Short mmCIF file of C-alpha atoms in Angstrom, two decimals:
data_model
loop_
_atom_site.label_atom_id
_atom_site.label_comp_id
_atom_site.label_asym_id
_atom_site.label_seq_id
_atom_site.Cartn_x
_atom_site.Cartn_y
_atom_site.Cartn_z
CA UNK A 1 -1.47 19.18 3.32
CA UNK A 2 -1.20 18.27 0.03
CA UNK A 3 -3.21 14.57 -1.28
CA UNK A 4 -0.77 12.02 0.12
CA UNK A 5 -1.39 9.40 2.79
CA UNK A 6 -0.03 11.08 5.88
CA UNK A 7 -2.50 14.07 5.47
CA UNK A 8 -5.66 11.72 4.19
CA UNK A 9 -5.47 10.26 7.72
CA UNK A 10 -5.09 13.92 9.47
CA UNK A 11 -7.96 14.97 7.61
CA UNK A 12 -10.13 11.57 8.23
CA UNK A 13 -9.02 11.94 12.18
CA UNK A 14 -10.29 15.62 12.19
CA UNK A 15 -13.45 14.99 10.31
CA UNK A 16 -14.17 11.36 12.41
CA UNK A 17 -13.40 12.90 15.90
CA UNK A 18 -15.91 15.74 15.53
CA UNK A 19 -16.57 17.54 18.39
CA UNK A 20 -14.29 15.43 20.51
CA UNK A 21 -11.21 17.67 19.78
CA UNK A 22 -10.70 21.38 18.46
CA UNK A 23 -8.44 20.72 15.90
CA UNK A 24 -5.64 23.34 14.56
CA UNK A 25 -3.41 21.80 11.55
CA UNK A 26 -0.18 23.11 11.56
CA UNK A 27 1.74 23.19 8.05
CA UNK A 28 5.50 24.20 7.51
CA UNK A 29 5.40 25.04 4.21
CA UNK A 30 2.03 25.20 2.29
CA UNK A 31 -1.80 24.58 2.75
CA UNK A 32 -1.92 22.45 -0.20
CA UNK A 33 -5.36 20.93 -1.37
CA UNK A 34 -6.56 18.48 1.29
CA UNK A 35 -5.73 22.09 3.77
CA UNK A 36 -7.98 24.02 1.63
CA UNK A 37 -10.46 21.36 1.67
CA UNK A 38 -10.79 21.54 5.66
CA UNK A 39 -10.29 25.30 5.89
CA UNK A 40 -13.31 25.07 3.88
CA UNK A 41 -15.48 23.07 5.90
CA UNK A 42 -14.31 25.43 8.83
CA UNK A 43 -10.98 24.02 10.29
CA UNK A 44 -8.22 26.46 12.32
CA UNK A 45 -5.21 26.10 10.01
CA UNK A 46 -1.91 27.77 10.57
CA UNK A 47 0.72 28.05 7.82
CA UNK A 48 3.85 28.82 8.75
CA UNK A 49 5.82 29.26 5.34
CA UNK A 50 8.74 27.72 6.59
CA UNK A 51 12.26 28.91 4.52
CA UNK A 52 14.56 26.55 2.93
CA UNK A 53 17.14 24.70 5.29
CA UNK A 54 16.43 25.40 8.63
CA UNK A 55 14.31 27.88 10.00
CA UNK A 56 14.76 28.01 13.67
CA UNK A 57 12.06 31.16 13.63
CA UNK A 58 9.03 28.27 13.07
CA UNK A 59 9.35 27.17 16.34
CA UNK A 60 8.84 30.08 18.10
CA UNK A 61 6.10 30.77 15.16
CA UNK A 62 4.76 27.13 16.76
CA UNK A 63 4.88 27.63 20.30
CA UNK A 64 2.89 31.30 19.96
CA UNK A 65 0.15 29.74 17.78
CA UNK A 66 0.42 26.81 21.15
CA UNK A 67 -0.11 29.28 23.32
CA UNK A 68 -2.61 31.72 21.97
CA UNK A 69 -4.92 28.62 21.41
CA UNK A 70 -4.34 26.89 24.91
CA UNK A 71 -3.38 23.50 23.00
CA UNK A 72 -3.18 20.16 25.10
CA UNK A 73 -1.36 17.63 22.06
CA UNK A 74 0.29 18.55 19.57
CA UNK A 75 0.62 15.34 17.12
CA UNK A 76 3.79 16.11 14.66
CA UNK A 77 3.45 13.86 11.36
CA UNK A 78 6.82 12.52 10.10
CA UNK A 79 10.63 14.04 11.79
CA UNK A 80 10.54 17.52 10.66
CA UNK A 81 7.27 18.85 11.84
CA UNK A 82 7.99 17.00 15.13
CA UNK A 83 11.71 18.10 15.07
CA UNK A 84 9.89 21.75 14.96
CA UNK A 85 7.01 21.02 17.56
CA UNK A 86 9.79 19.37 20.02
CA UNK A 87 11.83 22.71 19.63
CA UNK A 88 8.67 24.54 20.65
CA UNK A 89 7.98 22.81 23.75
CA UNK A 90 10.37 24.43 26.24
CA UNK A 91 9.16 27.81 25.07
CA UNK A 92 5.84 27.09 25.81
CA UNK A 93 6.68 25.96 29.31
CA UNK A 94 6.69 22.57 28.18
CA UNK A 95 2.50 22.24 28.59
CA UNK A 96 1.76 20.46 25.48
CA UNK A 97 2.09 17.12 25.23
CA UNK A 98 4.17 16.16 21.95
CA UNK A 99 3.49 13.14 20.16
CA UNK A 100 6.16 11.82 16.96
CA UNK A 101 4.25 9.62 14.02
CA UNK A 102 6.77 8.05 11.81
CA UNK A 103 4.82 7.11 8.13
CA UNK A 104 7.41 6.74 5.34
CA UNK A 105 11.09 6.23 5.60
CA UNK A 106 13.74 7.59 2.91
CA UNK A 107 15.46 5.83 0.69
CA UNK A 108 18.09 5.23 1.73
CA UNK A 109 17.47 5.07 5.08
CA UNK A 110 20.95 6.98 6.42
CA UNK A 111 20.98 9.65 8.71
CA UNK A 112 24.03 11.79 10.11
CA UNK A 113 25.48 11.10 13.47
CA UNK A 114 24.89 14.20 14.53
CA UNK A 115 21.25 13.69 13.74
CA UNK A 116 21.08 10.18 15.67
CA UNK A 117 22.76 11.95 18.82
CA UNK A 118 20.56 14.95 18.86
CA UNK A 119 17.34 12.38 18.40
CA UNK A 120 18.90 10.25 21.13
CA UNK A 121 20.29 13.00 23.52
CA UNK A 122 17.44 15.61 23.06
CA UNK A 123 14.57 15.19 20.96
CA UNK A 124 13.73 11.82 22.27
CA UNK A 125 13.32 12.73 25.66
CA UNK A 126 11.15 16.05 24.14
CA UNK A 127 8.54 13.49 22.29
CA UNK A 128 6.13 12.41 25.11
CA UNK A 129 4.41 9.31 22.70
CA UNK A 130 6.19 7.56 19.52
CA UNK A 131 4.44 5.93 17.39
CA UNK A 132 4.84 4.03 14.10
CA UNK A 133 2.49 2.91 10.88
CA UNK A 134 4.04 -0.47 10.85
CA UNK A 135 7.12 -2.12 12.33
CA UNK A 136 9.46 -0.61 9.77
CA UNK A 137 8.89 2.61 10.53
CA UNK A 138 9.20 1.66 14.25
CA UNK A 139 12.51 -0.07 13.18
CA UNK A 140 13.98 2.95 11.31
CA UNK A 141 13.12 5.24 14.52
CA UNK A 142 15.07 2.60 16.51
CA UNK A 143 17.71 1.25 14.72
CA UNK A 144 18.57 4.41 12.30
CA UNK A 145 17.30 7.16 14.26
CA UNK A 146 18.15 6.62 17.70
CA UNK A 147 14.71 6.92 19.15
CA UNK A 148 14.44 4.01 22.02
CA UNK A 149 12.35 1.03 20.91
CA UNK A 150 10.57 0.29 23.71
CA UNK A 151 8.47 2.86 23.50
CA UNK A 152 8.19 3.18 20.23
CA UNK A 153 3.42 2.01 19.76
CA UNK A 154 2.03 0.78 16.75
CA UNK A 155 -0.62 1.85 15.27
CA UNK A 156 -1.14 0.58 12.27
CA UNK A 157 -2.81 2.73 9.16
CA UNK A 158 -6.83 2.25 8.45
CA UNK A 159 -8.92 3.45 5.86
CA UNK A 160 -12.96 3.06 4.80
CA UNK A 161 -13.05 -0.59 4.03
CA UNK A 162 -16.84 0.46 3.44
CA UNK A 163 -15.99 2.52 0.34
CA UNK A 164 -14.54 -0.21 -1.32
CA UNK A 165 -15.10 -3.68 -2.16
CA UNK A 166 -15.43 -5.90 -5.51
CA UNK A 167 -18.34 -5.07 -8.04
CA UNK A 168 -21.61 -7.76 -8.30
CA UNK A 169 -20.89 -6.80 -12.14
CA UNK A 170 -17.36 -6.00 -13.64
CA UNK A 171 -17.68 -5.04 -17.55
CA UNK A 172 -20.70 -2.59 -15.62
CA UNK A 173 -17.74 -1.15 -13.00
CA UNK A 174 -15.75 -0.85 -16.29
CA UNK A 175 -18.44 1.03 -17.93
CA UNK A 176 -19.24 3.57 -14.95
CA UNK A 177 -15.27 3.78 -15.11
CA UNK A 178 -15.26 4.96 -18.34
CA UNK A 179 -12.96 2.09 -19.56
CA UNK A 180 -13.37 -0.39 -22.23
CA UNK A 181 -15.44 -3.57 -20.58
CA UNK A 182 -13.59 -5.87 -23.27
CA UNK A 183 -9.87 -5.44 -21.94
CA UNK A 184 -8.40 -6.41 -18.45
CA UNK A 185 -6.43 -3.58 -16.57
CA UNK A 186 -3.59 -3.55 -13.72
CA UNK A 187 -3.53 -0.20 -11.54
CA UNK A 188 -1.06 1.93 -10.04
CA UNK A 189 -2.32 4.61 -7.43
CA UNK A 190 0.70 6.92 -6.53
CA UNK A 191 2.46 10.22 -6.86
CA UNK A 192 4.91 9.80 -9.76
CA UNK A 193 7.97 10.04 -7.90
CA UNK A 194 11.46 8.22 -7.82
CA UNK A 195 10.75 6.87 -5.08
CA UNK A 196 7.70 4.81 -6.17
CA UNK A 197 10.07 3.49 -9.30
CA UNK A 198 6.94 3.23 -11.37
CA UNK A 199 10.09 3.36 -14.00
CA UNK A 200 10.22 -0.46 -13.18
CA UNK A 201 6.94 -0.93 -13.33
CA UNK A 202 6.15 0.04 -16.72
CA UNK A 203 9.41 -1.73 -18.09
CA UNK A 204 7.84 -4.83 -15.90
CA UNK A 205 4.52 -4.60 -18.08
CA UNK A 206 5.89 -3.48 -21.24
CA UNK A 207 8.18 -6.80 -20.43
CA UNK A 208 4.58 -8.57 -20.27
CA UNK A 209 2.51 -7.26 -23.38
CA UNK A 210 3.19 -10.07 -25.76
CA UNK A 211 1.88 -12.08 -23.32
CA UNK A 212 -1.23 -10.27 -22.50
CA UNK A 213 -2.72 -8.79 -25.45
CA UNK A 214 -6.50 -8.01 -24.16
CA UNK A 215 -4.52 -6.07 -20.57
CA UNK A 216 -4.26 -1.81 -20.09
CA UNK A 217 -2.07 -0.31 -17.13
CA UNK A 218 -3.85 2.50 -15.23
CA UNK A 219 -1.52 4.88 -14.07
CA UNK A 220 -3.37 7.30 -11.05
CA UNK A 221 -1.66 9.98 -9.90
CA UNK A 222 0.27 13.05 -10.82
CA UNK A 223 4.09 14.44 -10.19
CA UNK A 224 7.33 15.58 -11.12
CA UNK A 225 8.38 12.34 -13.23
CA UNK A 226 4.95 12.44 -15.04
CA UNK A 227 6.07 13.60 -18.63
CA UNK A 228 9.26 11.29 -18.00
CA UNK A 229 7.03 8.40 -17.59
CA UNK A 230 4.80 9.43 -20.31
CA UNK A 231 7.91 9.43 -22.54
CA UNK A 232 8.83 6.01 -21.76
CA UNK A 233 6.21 4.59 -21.74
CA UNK A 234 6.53 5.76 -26.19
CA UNK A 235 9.93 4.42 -26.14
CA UNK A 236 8.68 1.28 -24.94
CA UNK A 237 6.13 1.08 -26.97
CA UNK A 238 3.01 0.51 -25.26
CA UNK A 239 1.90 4.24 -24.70
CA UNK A 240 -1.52 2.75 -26.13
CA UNK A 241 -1.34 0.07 -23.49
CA UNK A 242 -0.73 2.35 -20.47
CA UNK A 243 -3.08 5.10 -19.31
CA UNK A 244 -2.17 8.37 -17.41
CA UNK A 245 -5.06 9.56 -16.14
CA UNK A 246 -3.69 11.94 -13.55
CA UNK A 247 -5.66 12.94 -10.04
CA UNK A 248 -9.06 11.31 -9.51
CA UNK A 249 -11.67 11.52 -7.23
CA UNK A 250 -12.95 8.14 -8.05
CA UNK A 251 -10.49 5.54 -6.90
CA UNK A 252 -13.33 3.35 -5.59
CA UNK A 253 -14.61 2.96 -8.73
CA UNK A 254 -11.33 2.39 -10.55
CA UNK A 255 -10.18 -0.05 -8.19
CA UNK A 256 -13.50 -1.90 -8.76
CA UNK A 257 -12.97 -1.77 -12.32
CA UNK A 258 -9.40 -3.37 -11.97
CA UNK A 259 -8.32 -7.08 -12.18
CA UNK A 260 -5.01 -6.19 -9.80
CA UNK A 261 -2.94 -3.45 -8.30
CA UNK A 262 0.65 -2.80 -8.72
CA UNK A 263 2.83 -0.80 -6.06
CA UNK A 264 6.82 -0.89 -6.86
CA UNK A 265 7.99 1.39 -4.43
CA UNK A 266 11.95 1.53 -3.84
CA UNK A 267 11.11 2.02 -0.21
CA UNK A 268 7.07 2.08 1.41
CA UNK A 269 5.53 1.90 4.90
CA UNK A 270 1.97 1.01 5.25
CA UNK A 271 0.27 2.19 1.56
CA UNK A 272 -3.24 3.79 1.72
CA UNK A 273 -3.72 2.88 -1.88
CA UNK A 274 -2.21 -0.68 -1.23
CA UNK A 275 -4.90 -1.21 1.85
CA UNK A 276 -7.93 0.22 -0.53
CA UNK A 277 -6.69 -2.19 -3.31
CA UNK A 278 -7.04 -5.11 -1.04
CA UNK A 279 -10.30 -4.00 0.32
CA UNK A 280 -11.49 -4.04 -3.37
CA UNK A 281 -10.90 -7.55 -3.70
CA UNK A 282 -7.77 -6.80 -5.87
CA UNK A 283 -4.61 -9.35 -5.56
CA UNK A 284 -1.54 -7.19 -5.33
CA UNK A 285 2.32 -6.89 -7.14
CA UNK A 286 4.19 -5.28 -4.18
CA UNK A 287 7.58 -5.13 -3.97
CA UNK A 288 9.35 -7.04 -0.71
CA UNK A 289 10.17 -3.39 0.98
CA UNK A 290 9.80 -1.89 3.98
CA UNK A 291 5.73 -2.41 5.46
CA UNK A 292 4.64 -4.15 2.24
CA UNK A 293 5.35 -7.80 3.89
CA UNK A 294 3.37 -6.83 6.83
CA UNK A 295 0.61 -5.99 4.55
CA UNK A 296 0.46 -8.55 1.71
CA UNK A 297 1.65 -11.87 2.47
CA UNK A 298 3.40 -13.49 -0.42
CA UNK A 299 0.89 -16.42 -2.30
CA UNK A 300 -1.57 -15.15 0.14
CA UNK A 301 -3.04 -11.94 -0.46
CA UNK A 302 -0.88 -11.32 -3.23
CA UNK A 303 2.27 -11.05 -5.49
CA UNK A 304 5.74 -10.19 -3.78
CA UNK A 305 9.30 -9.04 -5.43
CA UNK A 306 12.49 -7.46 -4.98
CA UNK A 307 12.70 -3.82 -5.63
CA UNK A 308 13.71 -2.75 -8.88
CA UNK A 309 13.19 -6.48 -10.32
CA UNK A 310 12.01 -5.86 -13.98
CA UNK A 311 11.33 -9.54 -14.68
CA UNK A 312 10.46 -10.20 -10.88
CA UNK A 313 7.11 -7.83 -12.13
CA UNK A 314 6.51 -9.37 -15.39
CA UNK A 315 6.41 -12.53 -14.36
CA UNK A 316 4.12 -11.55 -11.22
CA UNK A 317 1.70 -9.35 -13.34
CA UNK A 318 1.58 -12.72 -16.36
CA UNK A 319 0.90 -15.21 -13.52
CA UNK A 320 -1.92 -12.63 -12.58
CA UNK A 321 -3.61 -12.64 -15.28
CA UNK A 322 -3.06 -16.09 -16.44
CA UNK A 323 -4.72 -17.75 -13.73
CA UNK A 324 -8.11 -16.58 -13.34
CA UNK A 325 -8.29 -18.98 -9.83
CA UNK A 326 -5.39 -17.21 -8.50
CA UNK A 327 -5.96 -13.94 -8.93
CA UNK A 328 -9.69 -15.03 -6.96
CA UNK A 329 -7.99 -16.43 -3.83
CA UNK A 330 -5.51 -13.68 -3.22
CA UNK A 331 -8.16 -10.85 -4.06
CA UNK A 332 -10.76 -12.62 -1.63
CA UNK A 333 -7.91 -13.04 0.71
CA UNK A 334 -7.08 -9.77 1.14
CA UNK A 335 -10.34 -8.10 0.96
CA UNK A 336 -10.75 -10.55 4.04
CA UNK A 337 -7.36 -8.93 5.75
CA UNK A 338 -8.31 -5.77 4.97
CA UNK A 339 -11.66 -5.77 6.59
CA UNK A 340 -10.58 -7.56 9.81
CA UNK A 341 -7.18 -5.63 10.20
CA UNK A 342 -7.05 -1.76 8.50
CA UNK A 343 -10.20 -0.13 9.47
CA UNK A 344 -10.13 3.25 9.38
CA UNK A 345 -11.81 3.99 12.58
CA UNK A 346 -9.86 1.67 15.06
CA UNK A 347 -6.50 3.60 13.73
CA UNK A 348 -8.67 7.11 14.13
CA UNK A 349 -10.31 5.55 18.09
CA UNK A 350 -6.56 4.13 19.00
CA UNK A 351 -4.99 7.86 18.26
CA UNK A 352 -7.76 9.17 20.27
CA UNK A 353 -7.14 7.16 23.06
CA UNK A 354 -3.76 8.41 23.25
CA UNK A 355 -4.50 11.89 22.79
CA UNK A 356 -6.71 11.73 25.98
CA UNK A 357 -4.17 9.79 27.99
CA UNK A 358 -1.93 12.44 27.83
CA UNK A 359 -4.12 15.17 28.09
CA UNK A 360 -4.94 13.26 31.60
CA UNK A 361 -8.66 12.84 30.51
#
C-alpha cells in the first residue's frame, strides 16, 4: 500500500463505501504508507511478507485469513495478488468470489507461454469478474495474457474532480504554493521511475529553455532514479530551472498553480495524476501510450507524442506556452472531460455494484 494510484483508489473505495462493506486489505509484501494511514483510522489489514520469487505458502496464508473472517469478494489489484487470491480459492472451498483488476501494464508488454497457458487454462476460469482501467489494460489481459475478452468490464479510473479545479487568481495560487508568481511552471506528478522516462522529459524542457526564459519544471514525486535525475538535470544545465520537490500533500494546490502538466511515461494506463491535471484546468503533454489516448485527445484536451520523443516534448511544451489561447481551450476542455467522465464516485458505486452481484445481494 504504498502512495501510487492502484492503492489511492483501494483506500478512496474503503473510506467512500463506509459501512456498506467490512473491508480487510490484503498486502504481499509491505503495509507501506497509504496501509498505515487506514490501519490508523481503524481498517483490518493483513500483511503477508511475501518472499522473493514465488511463495506458494501466501496462498494458504490467504485462504486462512478468508476463512477466519467469513469473506464474500476478494478484489485482487494487478496479476500477482490475484495470481495469489486465485490459488487460494480451492482451499477455501471455493466460497469467495474472486475478482482480477488490471491497472498498469509492463513495459514491454511480453509474457511467457507458460504464463499465457496457465492464465488461459487455469487462472481464468478461477477469476469470477475481470475488469480493466481502460481498454489497454483490457487489451493486454486479452491479447498478451490470455484472459478471454469478452468478459473482460471496464471500469474506468475516477478521482475528486471537487478537489481540483483552476484558481479565480493565479500569481495568488502561486503564492499559497510557495512559488514565484512572476515565472510560468510545467508539472510532473510521478514516482521517479524508468518507466515514467521523466529522463525524456527533462531533456524535452532543457531542449525548450532558450525559448522560454520566464518557465520552471516542477518535478512531484520521489524514487529510485531521483538523485539520477537530479544529476542531469546539472549536466543539462537547468538544475535552476527544474524543481524536485519530492512527496507532497498538496497537489491541488500545485496543480492550480501550474500553466500545464507533463506525463512521459514509456508505457501508462489510466493516470490519477493525469485525470487531476485535467480537472485543474491544465492542458496536458502525454505521450501516445497505452490509456493516455483514451484520456487526452490530441488538439483537444491536450498535447500528444511518441514515447521517448525528445523534440516531440519540446516542441509540445513551446507551443504551450506560446499560445496563451491554446493552452485556454485544451485546459477548459479537459476540465470539462474530466468532470463529465472520471468521477471518483461512479468508479467507487460501479465496483460496488459488482461486489454485490456476486455476493448475490
Amino acid at each position: 500500500m504504498q502512495v501510487a494510484g492502484a492503492e489511492v483508489l483501494v483506500r478512496e473505495t474503503i473510506r467512500r463505501l463506509g459501512d456498506r462493506i467490512e473491508p480487510t486489505i490484503f498486502c504481499l509484501d509491505a503495509v507501506g504508507r497509504i496501509g498505515e494511514e487506514l490501519v490508523a483510522e481503524g481498517a483490518d489489514l493483513v500483511c503477508f511478507h511475501r518472499k522473493p520469487g514465488r511463495d506458494w505458502r501466501v496462498s494458504q496464508r490467504i485462504a486462512r485469513a478468508v476463512r477466519a473472517r467469513d469473506i464474500e469478494v476478494v478484489h485482487a489489484h494487478q496479476y500477482t495478488p490475484f495470481f495469489y487470491s486465485a490459488l487460494a480459492k480451492p482451499l477455501c472451498g471455493f466460497r469467495p468470489k474472486v475478482i482480477l483488476t488490471e491497472h498498469g501494464r509492463h513495459f514491454p508488454d511480453r509474457v511467457s507461454p507458460l504464463r499465457r497457458a496457465v492464465n488461459r487454462l487455469v487462472l481464468d476460469r478461477l477469476a469470477d469478474s475481470v475488469t480493466a482501467c481502460c481498454h489497454f489494460s483490457a487489451q493486454g489481459l486479452s491479447r498478451t495474457d490470455g484472459f478471454a475478452g469478452a468478459r473482460i468490464e471496464i471500469i474506468e479510473n475516477g478521482i475528486e474532480v471537487e478537489r481540483y479545479g483552476p484558481p479565480a487568481d493565479k500569481a495568488l495560487a502561486k503564492e499559497d504554493a510557495g512559488l514565484e508568481p512572476d515565472r510560468r511552471y510545467l508539472i510532473h506528478v510521478a514516482r521517479h521511475h524508468p518507466v515514467k522516462d521523466q529522463v525524456t522529459l527533462l531533456r524535452g524542457f532543457a531542449a525548450s529553455v532558450p525559448d522560454l526564459p520566464g518557465v520552471d519544471l516542477l518535478m512531484v514525486g520521489d524514487g529510485p532514479l531521483r538523485a539520477e535525475l537530479e544529476n542531469l538535470a546539472v549536466d543539462l544545465r537547468v538544475p535552476d530551472r527544474v524543481k524536485f520537490l519530492g512527496i507532497r500533500t498538496d497537489i491541488p494546490e500545485l496543480m492550480c498553480a501550474a500553466e500545464a502538466f507533463a506525463l512521459t511515461s514509456l508505457s501508462e494506463a489510466a493516470s490519477l495524476t493525469l485525470l487531476e491535471a485535467m480537472a485543474s484546468g491544465l492542458p496536458a503533454i502525454v505521450t501516445a501510450v497505452g490509456g493516455n489516448p483514451e484520456i487526452v485527445r490530441h488538439e483537444s484536451e491536450g498535447l500528444l507524442f511518441p514515447r521517448g520523443n525528445v523534440n516531440g516534448c519540446a516542441d509540445a511544451i513551446r507551443r504551450l506556452f506560446r499560445d496563451p489561447e491554446l493552452t485556454a481551450r485544451l485546459g477548459a476542455a479537459g476540465r470539462e472531460r474530466a468532470v463529465e467522465r472520471y468521477q471518483l464516485g461512479r468508479t467507487v458505486e460501479e465496483y460496488y455494484a459488482l461486489y454485490s452481484r456476486l455476493a448475490g445481494r
